[in-house]
PDB file of C-alpha atoms in Angstrom:
ATOM      1  CA  MET C 128      11.676  15.578   8.453  1.00 48.00           C
ATOM      2  CA  SER C 129       7.561  16.321   8.332  1.00 58.00           C
ATOM      3  CA  ALA C 130       4.882  15.655  10.951  1.00 78.00           C
ATOM      4  CA  MET C 131       4.300  12.089  10.919  1.00 92.00           C
ATOM      5  CA  ILE C 132       0.707  10.882   8.776  1.00 92.00           C
ATOM      6  CA  GLN C 133      -1.573  10.372  11.206  1.00 94.00           C
ATOM      7  CA  HIS C 134      -4.268   7.463  10.626  1.00 93.00           C
ATOM      8  CA  HIS C 135      -7.024   9.980   9.740  1.00 93.00           C
ATOM      9  CA  GLU C 136      -5.262  11.610   6.940  1.00 94.00           C
ATOM     10  CA  ILE C 137      -5.140   8.403   4.914  1.00 95.00           C
ATOM     11  CA  SER C 138      -7.600   9.542   2.775  1.00 94.00           C
ATOM     12  CA  LYS C 139      -6.221  12.584   1.503  1.00 94.00           C
ATOM     13  CA  GLU C 140      -3.021  11.918   1.485  1.00 95.00           C
ATOM     14  CA  LEU C 141      -4.132   8.547  -0.850  1.00 97.00           C
ATOM     15  CA  SER C 142      -6.509  11.001  -2.982  1.00 96.00           C
ATOM     16  CA  GLN C 143      -3.896  14.085  -3.400  1.00 96.00           C
ATOM     17  CA  GLU C 144      -1.287  11.364  -4.858  1.00 97.00           C
ATOM     18  CA  PHE C 145      -3.708   9.282  -6.383  1.00 97.00           C
ATOM     19  CA  PRO C 146      -6.282  12.215  -8.344  1.00 97.00           C
ATOM     20  CA  ASP C 147      -8.093   8.619  -9.715  1.00 96.00           C
ATOM     21  CA  LEU C 148      -8.465   6.410  -6.678  1.00 96.00           C
ATOM     22  CA  ALA C 149     -10.617   9.570  -5.041  1.00 96.00           C
ATOM     23  CA  PRO C 150     -13.877   8.122  -5.500  1.00 96.00           C
ATOM     24  CA  GLU C 151     -13.308   4.799  -4.646  1.00 95.00           C
ATOM     25  CA  ILE C 152     -11.719   6.254  -1.151  1.00 94.00           C
ATOM     26  CA  SER C 153     -14.163   9.185  -0.482  1.00 92.00           C
ATOM     27  CA  LEU C 154     -17.658   6.271  -0.904  1.00 94.00           C
ATOM     28  CA  GLU C 155     -19.001   6.290   2.522  1.00 92.00           C
ATOM     29  CA  GLU C 156     -18.132   2.435   2.851  1.00 93.00           C
ATOM     30  CA  ASN C 157     -14.757   3.679   3.020  1.00 94.00           C
ATOM     31  CA  LYS C 158     -14.277   7.074   4.017  1.00 87.00           C
ATOM     32  CA  ARG C 159     -13.550   6.183   7.855  1.00 89.00           C
ATOM     33  CA  ASN C 160     -12.537   2.942   7.614  1.00 95.00           C
ATOM     34  CA  LEU C 161      -8.508   2.768   7.333  1.00 96.00           C
ATOM     35  CA  HIS C 162      -8.055  -0.785   6.031  1.00 96.00           C
ATOM     36  CA  ARG C 163     -11.049  -0.244   3.243  1.00 96.00           C
ATOM     37  CA  GLN C 164      -8.718   2.592   2.318  1.00 97.00           C
ATOM     38  CA  LEU C 165      -5.200   0.388   1.576  1.00 97.00           C
ATOM     39  CA  ALA C 166      -7.469  -2.433   0.910  1.00 96.00           C
ATOM     40  CA  CYS C 167      -8.679  -0.097  -2.297  1.00 97.00           C
ATOM     41  CA  PHE C 168      -5.269   1.138  -2.332  1.00 97.00           C
ATOM     42  CA  ALA C 169      -3.999  -2.466  -2.630  1.00 97.00           C
ATOM     43  CA  SER C 170      -6.841  -2.929  -5.489  1.00 97.00           C
ATOM     44  CA  TYR C 171      -5.298   0.415  -7.347  1.00 97.00           C
ATOM     45  CA  THR C 172      -1.652  -1.142  -7.053  1.00 97.00           C
ATOM     46  CA  ASN C 173      -2.591  -4.553  -8.640  1.00 95.00           C
ATOM     47  CA  ARG C 174      -4.381  -3.254 -11.364  1.00 96.00           C
ATOM     48  CA  PHE C 175      -0.282  -1.737 -12.289  1.00 95.00           C
ATOM     49  CA  ILE C 176       0.674  -5.721 -11.020  1.00 93.00           C
ATOM     50  CA  ASP C 177      -0.916  -7.117 -13.268  1.00 92.00           C
ATOM     51  CA  ALA C 178      -0.504  -4.974 -16.256  1.00 93.00           C
ATOM     52  CA  VAL C 179       2.839  -5.326 -15.838  1.00 91.00           C
ATOM     53  CA  ASN C 180       3.089  -1.592 -15.696  1.00 94.00           C
ATOM     54  CA  LEU C 181       6.227  -0.431 -14.024  1.00 93.00           C
ATOM     55  CA  ASP C 182       5.786   3.295 -13.977  1.00 96.00           C
ATOM     56  CA  GLY C 183       2.597   2.880 -12.140  1.00 96.00           C
ATOM     57  CA  ALA C 184       3.436   0.340  -9.755  1.00 95.00           C
ATOM     58  CA  ARG C 185       6.833   2.282  -8.903  1.00 95.00           C
ATOM     59  CA  ARG C 186       4.714   4.853  -8.000  1.00 97.00           C
ATOM     60  CA  CYS C 187       1.875   3.235  -6.021  1.00 97.00           C
ATOM     61  CA  PHE C 188       5.255   1.508  -3.431  1.00 96.00           C
ATOM     62  CA  ARG C 189       7.375   4.788  -3.417  1.00 96.00           C
ATOM     63  CA  GLU C 190       4.088   5.952  -1.749  1.00 97.00           C
ATOM     64  CA  ALA C 191       3.392   2.580   0.260  1.00 97.00           C
ATOM     65  CA  ASN C 192       7.112   3.179   1.523  1.00 96.00           C
ATOM     66  CA  LYS C 193       6.410   6.896   2.742  1.00 96.00           C
ATOM     67  CA  LEU C 194       3.445   5.323   4.348  1.00 96.00           C
ATOM     68  CA  LEU C 195       5.670   2.817   6.220  1.00 94.00           C
ATOM     69  CA  GLN C 196       8.610   5.316   7.212  1.00 94.00           C
ATOM     70  CA  GLU C 197       5.882   8.294   8.047  1.00 95.00           C
ATOM     71  CA  GLY C 198       2.753   6.404   8.920  1.00 95.00           C
ATOM     72  CA  ASP C 199       1.594   6.422  13.040  1.00 95.00           C
ATOM     73  CA  GLN C 200       1.637   2.328  13.854  1.00 95.00           C
ATOM     74  CA  GLN C 201      -2.218   2.222  12.954  1.00 95.00           C
ATOM     75  CA  VAL C 202      -1.148   3.690   9.401  1.00 95.00           C
ATOM     76  CA  ARG C 203       1.794   0.931   9.930  1.00 94.00           C
ATOM     77  CA  HIS C 204      -0.269  -1.941  11.600  1.00 93.00           C
ATOM     78  CA  ALA C 205      -3.066  -1.146   8.222  1.00 94.00           C
ATOM     79  CA  LEU C 206      -0.132  -1.193   5.420  1.00 95.00           C
ATOM     80  CA  GLN C 207       1.006  -4.947   6.534  1.00 91.00           C
ATOM     81  CA  VAL C 208      -2.508  -6.830   6.932  1.00 91.00           C
ATOM     82  CA  SER C 209      -4.558  -4.510   4.480  1.00 94.00           C
ATOM     83  CA  TYR C 210      -2.467  -3.157   1.669  1.00 95.00           C
ATOM     84  CA  LEU C 211       0.947  -5.571   1.536  1.00 92.00           C
ATOM     85  CA  TYR C 212      -1.007  -8.862   2.070  1.00 89.00           C
ATOM     86  CA  ALA C 213      -3.163  -8.586  -0.608  1.00 91.00           C
ATOM     87  CA  LEU C 214      -0.905  -7.669  -2.947  1.00 91.00           C
ATOM     88  CA  HIS C 215      -0.424  -9.905  -6.211  1.00 87.00           C
ATOM     89  CA  LEU C 216       3.445 -10.222  -6.197  1.00 82.00           C
ATOM     90  CA  TYR C 217       3.687 -14.022  -5.860  1.00 74.00           C
ATOM     91  CA  ASN C 218       1.999 -14.071  -9.579  1.00 63.00           C
ATOM     92  CA  GLY C 219       3.573 -14.858 -13.049  1.00 67.00           C
ATOM     93  CA  ASP C 220       7.269 -14.843 -14.075  1.00 76.00           C
ATOM     94  CA  ASN C 221       7.768 -10.846 -12.197  1.00 79.00           C
ATOM     95  CA  SER C 222       8.216 -11.592  -8.555  1.00 81.00           C
ATOM     96  CA  LEU C 223      11.490 -11.233  -8.295  1.00 82.00           C
ATOM     97  CA  GLN C 224      10.893  -7.113  -9.737  1.00 85.00           C
ATOM     98  CA  TRP C 225       7.908  -6.505  -8.014  1.00 86.00           C
ATOM     99  CA  ARG C 226      10.123  -6.818  -4.524  1.00 85.00           C
ATOM    100  CA  LEU C 227      13.501  -4.761  -5.862  1.00 87.00           C
ATOM    101  CA  LEU C 228      10.917  -1.937  -7.229  1.00 91.00           C
ATOM    102  CA  MET C 229       9.343  -2.188  -3.723  1.00 91.00           C
ATOM    103  CA  GLY C 230      12.809  -2.121  -2.606  1.00 89.00           C
ATOM    104  CA  PRO C 231      13.743  -3.302   1.093  1.00 89.00           C
ATOM    105  CA  ALA C 232      11.988  -1.731   3.801  1.00 89.00           C
ATOM    106  CA  LEU C 233       8.426  -2.616   2.043  1.00 91.00           C
ATOM    107  CA  VAL C 234       9.272  -6.645   1.457  1.00 88.00           C
ATOM    108  CA  ARG C 235      10.896  -6.304   5.059  1.00 87.00           C
ATOM    109  CA  CYS C 236       7.657  -6.015   6.149  1.00 86.00           C
ATOM    110  CA  SER C 237       5.949  -7.754   3.392  1.00 83.00           C
ATOM    111  CA  GLN C 238       8.443 -11.260   4.747  1.00 79.00           C
ATOM    112  CA  GLN C 239       7.471  -9.846   8.643  1.00 78.00           C
ATOM    113  CA  MET C 240       3.177 -10.263   7.694  1.00 68.00           C
ATOM    114  CA  THR C 241       4.449 -13.879   6.292  1.00 62.00           C
ATOM    115  CA  HIS C 242       6.360 -14.985   8.709  1.00 63.00           C
ATOM    116  CA  ASN C 243       4.470 -13.763  11.805  1.00 62.00           C
ATOM    117  CA  MET C 244       1.663 -15.668   9.914  1.00 59.00           C
ATOM    118  CA  LEU C 245       3.189 -19.523   9.573  1.00 59.00           C
ATOM    119  CA  PRO C 246       2.275 -21.366  12.288  1.00 60.00           C
TER     120      PRO C 246
END
């Protein structure tokens, strides 16, 4: 098994996986803030969701799953509150399709977050 991905490595991880996201993540106001980095990643993912670009969304969800499985506690928490919360998963007719692409672990994480926010 690979080493756990530490929160301070997320900028490098996302920039390597998605070079076109690197300029945004490396902005001064984002580069030291894990939540801002994952919010940038959510916006990036939403571009694919909004364009109904399955291949792009699948790549993003694959990376998000990797972060969920291999990230430290801070990464997993930020993924839940700054990434999953910001996704446009329930817009339009494709919400089931997006959940299938996300895979069970991300869907569970997303549902947990929604459940935790209920009164």
